Tab-separated table of C-alpha atoms in Angstrom:
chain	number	residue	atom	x	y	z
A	1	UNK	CA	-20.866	15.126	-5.112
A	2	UNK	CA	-23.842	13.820	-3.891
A	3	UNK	CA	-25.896	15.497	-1.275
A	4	UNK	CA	-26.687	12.803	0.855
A	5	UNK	CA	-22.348	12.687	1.785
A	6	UNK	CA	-22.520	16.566	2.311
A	7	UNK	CA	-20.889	15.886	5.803
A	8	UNK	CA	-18.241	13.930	4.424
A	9	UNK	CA	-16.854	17.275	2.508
A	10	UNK	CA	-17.670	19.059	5.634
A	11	UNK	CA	-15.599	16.849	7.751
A	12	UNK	CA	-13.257	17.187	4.928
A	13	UNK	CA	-13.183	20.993	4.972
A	14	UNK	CA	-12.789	21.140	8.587
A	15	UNK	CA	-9.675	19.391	8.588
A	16	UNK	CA	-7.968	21.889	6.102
A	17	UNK	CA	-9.655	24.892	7.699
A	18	UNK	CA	-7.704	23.918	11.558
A	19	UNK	CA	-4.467	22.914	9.801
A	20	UNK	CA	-4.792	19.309	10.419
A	21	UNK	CA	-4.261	18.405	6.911
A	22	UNK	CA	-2.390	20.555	4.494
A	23	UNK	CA	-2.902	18.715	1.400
A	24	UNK	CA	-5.102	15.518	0.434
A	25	UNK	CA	-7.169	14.603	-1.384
A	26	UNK	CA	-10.626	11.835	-0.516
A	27	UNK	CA	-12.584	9.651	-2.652
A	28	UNK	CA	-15.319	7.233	-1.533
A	29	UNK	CA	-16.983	4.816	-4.036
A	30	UNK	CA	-20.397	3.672	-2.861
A	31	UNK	CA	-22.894	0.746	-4.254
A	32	UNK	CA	-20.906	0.842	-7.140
A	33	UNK	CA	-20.948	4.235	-8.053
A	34	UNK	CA	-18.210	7.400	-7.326
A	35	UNK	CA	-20.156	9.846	-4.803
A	36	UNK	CA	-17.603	11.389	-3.351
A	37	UNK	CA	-13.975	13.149	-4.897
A	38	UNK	CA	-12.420	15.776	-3.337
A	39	UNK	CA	-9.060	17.650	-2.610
A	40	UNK	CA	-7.972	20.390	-1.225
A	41	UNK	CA	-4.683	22.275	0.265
A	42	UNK	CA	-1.037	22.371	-1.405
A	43	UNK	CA	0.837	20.104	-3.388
A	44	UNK	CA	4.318	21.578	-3.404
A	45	UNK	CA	5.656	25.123	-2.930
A	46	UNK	CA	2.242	26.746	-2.522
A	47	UNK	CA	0.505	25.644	-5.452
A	48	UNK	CA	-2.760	24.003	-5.642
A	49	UNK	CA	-3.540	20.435	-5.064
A	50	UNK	CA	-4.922	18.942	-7.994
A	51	UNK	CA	-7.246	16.230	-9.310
A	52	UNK	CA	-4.154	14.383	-11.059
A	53	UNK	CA	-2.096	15.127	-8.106
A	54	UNK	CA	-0.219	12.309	-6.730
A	55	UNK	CA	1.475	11.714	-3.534
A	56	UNK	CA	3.605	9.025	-1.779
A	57	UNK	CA	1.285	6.477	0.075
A	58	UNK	CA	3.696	4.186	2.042
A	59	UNK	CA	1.981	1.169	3.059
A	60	UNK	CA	-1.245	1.197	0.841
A	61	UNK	CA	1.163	0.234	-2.147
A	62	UNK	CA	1.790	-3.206	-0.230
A	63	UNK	CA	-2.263	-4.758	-1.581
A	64	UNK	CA	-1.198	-3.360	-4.901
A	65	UNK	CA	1.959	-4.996	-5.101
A	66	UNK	CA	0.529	-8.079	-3.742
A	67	UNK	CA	-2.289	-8.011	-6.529
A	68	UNK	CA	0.623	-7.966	-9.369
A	69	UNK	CA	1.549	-11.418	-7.976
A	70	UNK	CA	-2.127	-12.735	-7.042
A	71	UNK	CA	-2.877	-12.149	-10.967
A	72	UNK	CA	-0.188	-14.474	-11.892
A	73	UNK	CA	-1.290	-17.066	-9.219
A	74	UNK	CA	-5.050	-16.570	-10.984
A	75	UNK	CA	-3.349	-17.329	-14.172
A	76	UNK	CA	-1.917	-20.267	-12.971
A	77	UNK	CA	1.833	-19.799	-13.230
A	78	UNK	CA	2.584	-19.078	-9.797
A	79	UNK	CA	1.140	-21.526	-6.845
A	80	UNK	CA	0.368	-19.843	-3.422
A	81	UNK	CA	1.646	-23.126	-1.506
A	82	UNK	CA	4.840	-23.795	-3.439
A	83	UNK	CA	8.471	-22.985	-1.645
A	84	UNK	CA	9.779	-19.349	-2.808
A	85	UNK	CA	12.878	-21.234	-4.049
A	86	UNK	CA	10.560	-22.754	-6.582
A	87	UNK	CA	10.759	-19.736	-8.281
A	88	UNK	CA	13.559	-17.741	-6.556
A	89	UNK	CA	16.586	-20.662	-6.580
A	90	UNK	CA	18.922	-18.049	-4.364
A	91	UNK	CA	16.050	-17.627	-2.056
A	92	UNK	CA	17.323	-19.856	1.181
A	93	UNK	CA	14.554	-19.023	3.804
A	94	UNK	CA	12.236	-22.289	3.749
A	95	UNK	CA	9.112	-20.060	3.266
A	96	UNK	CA	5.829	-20.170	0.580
A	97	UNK	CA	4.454	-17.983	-1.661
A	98	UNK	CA	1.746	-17.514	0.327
A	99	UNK	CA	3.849	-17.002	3.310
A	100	UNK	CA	5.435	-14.349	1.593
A	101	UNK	CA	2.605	-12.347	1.195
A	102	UNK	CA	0.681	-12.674	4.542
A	103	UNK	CA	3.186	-11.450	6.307
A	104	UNK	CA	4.598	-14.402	7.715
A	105	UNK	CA	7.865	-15.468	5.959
A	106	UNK	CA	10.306	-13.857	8.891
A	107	UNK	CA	12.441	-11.753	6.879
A	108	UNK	CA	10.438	-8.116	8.164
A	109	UNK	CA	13.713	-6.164	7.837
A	110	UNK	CA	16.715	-6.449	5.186
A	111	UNK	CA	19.475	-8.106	7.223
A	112	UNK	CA	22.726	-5.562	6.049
A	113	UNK	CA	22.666	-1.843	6.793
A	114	UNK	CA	22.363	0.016	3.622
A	115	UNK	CA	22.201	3.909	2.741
A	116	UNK	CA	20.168	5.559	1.455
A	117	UNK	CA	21.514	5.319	-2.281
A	118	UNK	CA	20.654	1.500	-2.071
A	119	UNK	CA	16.873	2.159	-2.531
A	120	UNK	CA	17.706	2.675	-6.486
A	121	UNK	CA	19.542	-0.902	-6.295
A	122	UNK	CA	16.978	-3.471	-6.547
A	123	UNK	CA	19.358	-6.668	-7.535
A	124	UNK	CA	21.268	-5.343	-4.317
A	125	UNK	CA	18.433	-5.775	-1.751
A	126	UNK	CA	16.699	-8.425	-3.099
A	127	UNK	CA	20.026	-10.129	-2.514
A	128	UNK	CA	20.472	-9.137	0.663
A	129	UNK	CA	16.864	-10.869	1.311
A	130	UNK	CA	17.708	-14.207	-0.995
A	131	UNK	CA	20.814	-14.743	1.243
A	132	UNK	CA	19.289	-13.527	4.990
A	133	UNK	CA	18.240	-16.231	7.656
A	134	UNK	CA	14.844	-15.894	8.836
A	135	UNK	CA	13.753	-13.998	12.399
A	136	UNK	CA	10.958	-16.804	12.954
A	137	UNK	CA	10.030	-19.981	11.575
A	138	UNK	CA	7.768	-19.256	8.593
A	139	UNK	CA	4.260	-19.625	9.329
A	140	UNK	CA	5.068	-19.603	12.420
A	141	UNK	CA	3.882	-16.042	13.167
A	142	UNK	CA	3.372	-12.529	11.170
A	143	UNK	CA	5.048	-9.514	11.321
A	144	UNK	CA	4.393	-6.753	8.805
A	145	UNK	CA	7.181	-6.893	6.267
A	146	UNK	CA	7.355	-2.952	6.582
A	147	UNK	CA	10.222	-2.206	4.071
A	148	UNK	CA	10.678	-5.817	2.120
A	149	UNK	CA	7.020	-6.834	1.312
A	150	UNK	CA	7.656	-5.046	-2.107
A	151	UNK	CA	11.184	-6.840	-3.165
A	152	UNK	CA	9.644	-10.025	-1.745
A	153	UNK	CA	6.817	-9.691	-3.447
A	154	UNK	CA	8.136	-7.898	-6.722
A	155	UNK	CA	11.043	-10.420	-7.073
A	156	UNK	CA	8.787	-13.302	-7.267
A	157	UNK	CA	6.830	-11.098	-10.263
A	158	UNK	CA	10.360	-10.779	-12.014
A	159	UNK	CA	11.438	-14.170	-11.548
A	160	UNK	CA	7.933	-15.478	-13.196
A	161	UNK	CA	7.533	-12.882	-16.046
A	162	UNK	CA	10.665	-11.409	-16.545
A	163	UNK	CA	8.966	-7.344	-15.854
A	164	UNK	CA	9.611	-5.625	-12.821
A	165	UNK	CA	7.172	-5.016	-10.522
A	166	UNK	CA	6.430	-1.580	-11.417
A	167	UNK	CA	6.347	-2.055	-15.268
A	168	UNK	CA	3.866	-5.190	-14.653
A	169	UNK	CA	1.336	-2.989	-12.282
A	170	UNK	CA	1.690	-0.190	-14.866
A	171	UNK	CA	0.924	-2.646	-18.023
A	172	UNK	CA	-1.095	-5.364	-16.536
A	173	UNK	CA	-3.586	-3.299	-14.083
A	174	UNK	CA	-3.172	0.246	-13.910
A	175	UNK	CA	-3.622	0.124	-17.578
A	176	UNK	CA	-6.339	-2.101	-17.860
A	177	UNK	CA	-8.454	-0.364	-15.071
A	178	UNK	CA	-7.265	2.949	-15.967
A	179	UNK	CA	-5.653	3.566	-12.408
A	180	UNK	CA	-3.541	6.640	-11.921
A	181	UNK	CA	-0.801	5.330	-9.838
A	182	UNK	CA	2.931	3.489	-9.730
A	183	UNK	CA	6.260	2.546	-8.761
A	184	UNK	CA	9.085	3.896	-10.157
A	185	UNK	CA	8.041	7.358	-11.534
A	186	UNK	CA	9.247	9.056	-14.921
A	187	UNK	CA	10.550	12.424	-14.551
A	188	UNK	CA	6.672	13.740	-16.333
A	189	UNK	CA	4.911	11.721	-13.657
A	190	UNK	CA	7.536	13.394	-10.669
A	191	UNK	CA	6.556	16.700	-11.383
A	192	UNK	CA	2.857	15.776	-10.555
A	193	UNK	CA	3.784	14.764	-6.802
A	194	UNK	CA	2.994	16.523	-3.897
A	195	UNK	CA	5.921	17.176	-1.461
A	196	UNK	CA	5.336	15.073	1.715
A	197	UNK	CA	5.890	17.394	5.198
A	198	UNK	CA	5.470	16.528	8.689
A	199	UNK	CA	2.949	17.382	10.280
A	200	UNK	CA	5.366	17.657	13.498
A	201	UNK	CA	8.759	17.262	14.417
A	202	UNK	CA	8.128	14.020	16.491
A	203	UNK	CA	6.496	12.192	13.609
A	204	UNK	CA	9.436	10.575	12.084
A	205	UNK	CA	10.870	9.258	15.484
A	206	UNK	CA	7.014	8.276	16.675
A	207	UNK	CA	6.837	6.339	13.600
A	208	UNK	CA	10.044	4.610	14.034
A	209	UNK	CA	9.462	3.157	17.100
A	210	UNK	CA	12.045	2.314	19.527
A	211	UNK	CA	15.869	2.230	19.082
A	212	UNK	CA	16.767	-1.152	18.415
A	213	UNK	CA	13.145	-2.507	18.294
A	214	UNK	CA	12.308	-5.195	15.722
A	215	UNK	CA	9.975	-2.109	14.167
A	216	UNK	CA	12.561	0.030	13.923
A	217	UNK	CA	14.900	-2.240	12.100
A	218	UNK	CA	11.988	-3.091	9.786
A	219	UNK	CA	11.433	0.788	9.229
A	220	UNK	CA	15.014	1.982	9.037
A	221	UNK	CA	16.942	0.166	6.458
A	222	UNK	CA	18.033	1.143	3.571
A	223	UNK	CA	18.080	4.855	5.152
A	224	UNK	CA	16.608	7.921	4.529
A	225	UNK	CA	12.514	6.590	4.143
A	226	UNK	CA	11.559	8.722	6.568
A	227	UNK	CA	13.760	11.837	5.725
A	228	UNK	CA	11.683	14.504	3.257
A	229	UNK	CA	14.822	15.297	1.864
A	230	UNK	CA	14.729	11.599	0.199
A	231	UNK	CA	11.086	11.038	0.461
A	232	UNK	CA	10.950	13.903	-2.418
A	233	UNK	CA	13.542	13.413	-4.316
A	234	UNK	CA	14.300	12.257	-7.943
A	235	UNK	CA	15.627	8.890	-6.397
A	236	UNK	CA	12.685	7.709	-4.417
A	237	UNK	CA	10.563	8.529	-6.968
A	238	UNK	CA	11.914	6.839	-9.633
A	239	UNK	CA	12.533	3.828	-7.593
A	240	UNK	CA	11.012	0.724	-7.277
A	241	UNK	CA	10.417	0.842	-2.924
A	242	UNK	CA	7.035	-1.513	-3.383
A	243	UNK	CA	5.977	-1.575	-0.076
A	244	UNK	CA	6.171	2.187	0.449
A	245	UNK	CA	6.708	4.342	-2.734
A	246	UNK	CA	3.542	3.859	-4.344
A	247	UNK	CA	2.726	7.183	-5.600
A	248	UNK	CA	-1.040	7.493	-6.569
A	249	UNK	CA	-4.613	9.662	-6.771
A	250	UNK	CA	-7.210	8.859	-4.190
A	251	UNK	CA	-9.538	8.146	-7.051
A	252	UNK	CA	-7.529	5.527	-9.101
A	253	UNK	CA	-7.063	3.565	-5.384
A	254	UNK	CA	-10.966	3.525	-4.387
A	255	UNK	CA	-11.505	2.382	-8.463
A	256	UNK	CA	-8.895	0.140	-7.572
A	257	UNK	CA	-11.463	-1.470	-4.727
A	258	UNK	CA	-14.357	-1.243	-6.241
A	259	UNK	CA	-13.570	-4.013	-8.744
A	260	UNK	CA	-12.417	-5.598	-6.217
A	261	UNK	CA	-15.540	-5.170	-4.520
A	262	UNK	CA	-17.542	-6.008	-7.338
A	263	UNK	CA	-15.412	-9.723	-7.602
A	264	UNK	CA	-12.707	-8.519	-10.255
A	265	UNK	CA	-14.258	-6.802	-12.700
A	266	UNK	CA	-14.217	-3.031	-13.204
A	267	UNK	CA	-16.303	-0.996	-16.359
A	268	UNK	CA	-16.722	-4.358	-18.292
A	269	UNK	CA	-12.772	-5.199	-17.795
A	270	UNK	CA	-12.416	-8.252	-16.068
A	271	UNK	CA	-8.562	-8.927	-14.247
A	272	UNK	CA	-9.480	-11.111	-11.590
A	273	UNK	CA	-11.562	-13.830	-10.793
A	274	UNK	CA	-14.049	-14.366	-8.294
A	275	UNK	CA	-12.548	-17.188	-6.519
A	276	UNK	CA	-9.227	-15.365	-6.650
A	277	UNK	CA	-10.628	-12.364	-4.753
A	278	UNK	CA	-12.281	-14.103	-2.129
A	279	UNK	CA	-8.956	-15.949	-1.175
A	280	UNK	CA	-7.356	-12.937	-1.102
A	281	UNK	CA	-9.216	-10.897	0.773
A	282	UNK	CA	-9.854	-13.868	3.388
A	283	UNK	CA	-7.820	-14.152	6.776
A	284	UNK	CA	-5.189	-16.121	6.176
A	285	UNK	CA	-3.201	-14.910	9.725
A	286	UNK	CA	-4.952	-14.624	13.180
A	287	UNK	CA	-2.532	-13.157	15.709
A	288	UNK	CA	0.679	-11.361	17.156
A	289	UNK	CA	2.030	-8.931	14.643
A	290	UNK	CA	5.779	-8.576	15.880
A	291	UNK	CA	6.611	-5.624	13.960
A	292	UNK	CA	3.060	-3.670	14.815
A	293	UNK	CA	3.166	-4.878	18.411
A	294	UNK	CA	-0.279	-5.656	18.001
A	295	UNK	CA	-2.644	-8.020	17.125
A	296	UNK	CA	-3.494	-8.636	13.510
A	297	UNK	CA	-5.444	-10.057	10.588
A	298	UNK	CA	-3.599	-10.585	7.690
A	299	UNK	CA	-4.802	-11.458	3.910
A	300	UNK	CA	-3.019	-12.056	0.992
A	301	UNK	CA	-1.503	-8.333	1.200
A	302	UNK	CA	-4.103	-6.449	2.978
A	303	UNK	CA	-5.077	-5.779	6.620
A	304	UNK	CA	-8.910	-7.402	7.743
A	305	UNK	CA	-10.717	-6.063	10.335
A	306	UNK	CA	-13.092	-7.200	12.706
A	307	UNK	CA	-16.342	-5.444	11.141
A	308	UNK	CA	-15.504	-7.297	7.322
A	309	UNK	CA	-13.420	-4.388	5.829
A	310	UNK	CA	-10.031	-5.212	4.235
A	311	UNK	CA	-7.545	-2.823	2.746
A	312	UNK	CA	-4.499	-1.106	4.301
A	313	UNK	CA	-3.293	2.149	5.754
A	314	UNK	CA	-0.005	3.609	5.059
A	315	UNK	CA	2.199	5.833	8.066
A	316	UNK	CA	1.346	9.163	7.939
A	317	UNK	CA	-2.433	8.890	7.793
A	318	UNK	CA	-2.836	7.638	3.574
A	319	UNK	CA	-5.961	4.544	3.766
A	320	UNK	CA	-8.260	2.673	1.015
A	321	UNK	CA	-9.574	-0.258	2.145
A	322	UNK	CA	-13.245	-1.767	0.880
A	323	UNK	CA	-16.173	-1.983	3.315
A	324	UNK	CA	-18.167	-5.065	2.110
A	325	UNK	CA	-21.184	-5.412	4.530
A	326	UNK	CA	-21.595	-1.408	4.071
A	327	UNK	CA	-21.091	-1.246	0.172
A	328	UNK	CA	-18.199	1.408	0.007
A	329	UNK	CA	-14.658	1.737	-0.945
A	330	UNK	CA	-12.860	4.221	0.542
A	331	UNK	CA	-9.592	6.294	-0.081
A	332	UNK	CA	-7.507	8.584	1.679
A	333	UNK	CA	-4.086	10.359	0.146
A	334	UNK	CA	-2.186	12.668	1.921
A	335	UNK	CA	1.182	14.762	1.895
A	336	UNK	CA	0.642	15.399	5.584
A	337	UNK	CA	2.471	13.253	7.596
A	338	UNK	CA	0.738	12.817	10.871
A	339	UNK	CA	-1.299	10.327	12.476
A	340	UNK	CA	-4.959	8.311	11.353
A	341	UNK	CA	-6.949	10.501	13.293
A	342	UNK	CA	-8.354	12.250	10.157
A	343	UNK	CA	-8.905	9.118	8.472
A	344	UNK	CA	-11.711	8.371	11.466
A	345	UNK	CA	-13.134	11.466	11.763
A	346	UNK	CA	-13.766	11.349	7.908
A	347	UNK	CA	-14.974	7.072	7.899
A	348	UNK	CA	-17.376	8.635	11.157
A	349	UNK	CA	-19.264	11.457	9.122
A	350	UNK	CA	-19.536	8.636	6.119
A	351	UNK	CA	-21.175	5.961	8.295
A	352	UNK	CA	-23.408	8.580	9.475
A	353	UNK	CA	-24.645	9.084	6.146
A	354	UNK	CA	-25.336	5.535	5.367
């Protein structure tokens, strides 16, 4: 690691040393170069975390999924302004493509209570969605498609190319960039995971949000994704959950935004294009978030923020986002399911190098 981001580490350090984090892992990509990579604390059952260690990173999957169907709008088979139905005939909510993926379609939650099992059904859920009426006029306004961004998003990759979501990531980009991460695990890749824990008692019902709430339907259907008892098992692992089961290394996600940073290309390998990049990582939402309670930018899949930066943070406290006007890409995993707190502390000591 370079010297210049020795408090970075620090900061780093500190956070294991007080119990705050209890296994992560931190990797920062600046002017085009790796400068900082560390981990530290447990992965499961005492032992070490590890460099090829991955972990569970809810919401940051949702830009990855979304870049599986931006490549196949860059390649011209799938257009941003045509009607889902275009490609998804079932599909009955009069939404776009590009609805779809800035958050703005109205379907945030799937419509029929499901257990937990259902996660492992995708032909299931994405039925439920094809058949659900809308909560809002598409376009209308956004609200963060917390549990169906993935099947949205992932159906539309199926219905075009005929791979599922995870097997087009895995072939089409992770391979190609040489990223470490995925949906839908094999059994070799399972036993690299870190067990997720809370970090208290109150996290899962902070994170759900209230009973009944709009957030809480989003959150808590199919069951069980907030329960470490299916949060590390065999069956969310191996399933396809795109807009929270990623499973990935803090190094292969800030790789992942450099080349986004750099306009598409990534050691020589070229995926995306220039003009691709920029609409994607422009606002395409100004507004009301329904779901976050909040007001929000929204891309083409990621979160923009006031000072430029665009990327997305997952519950629990997992980030990577790219800083433009600062020249950094930044990535956060964690098993330690608590609150973004850490995630500041850590982007505070960076800027202060800078």
């Amino acid at each position: 690691m370079h010297a210049r981001f020795a408090p970075v580490r620090d900061c780093f350090h500190d956070l294991l040393a007080s119990g705050r984090e209890t296994g992560a892992c931190l990797t920062i990509w600046y002017d085009g170069q790796q400068v900082v990579d560390l981990v530290g604390g447990t992965r499961t059952g005492g032992e070490p975390w590890l460099p090829d260690t991955l972990v569970n990173v809810y919401s940051v999957g949702k830009p990855v999924a979304a870049l599986c169907l931006l490549l196949l709008v860059d390649r011209g088979t799938v257009d941003l302004d045509a009607a889902v139905d275009r490609y998804w005939p079932e599909f009955r909510t009069p939404a776009t493509v590009r609805q779809v993926l800035s958050h703005t379609a109205g379907l945030p939650a799937f419509p029929v209570p499901r257990p937990a099992t259902a996660i492992a059904d995708w032909a299931l859920l994405t039925g439920d969605l094809a058949a659900a009426d809308p909560e809002w006029s598409p376009g209308s306004v956004a609200g963060e498609h917390a549990w169906t961004y993935g099947h949205l998003v992932g159906e539309l990759v199926r219905r075009v190319d005929g791979r599922s979501v995870g097997r087009f990531l895995a072939e089409e980009i992770a391979d190609r960039w040489q990223l470490d991460l995925g949906f839908g695990l094999t059994e070799a890749d399972q036993r690299r995971c870190a067990d997720l824990r809370y970090g208290d008692r109150g996290w899962p019902t902070r994170a759900l949000g209230e009973a009944g709430s709009l957030r809480a339907r989003a959150m808590g259907n199919p069951a069980g994704g907030l329960d470490l008892a299916v949060l590390n098992s065999p069956l969310w692992r191996g399933a396809e959950v795109p807009a929270v089961n990623l499973h990935a290394t803090a190094p292969s996600l800030a790789r992942l935004y450099a080349g986004l940073l750099a306009g598409g290309v990534l050691d020589g390998v070229r995926l995306f294009s220039p003009e691709l990049v920029a609409e994607a990582t422009g606002v395409q939402y100004d507004g009301p978030d329904l779901v976050l309670d909040r007001d929000a930018h929204w891309t083409l899949g990621m979160q923009w923020e006031p000072d430029g930066s665009w990327g997305m943070g997952g519950i629990g406290g997992s980030s990577a986002w790219a800083d433009p006007e600062r020249g950094y890409t930044f990535a956060y995993a964690t098993a330690h399911l608590a609150e973004h707190d850490r995630v500041d502390e850590l982007v505070e000591a960076l800027h202060s190098c800078l």
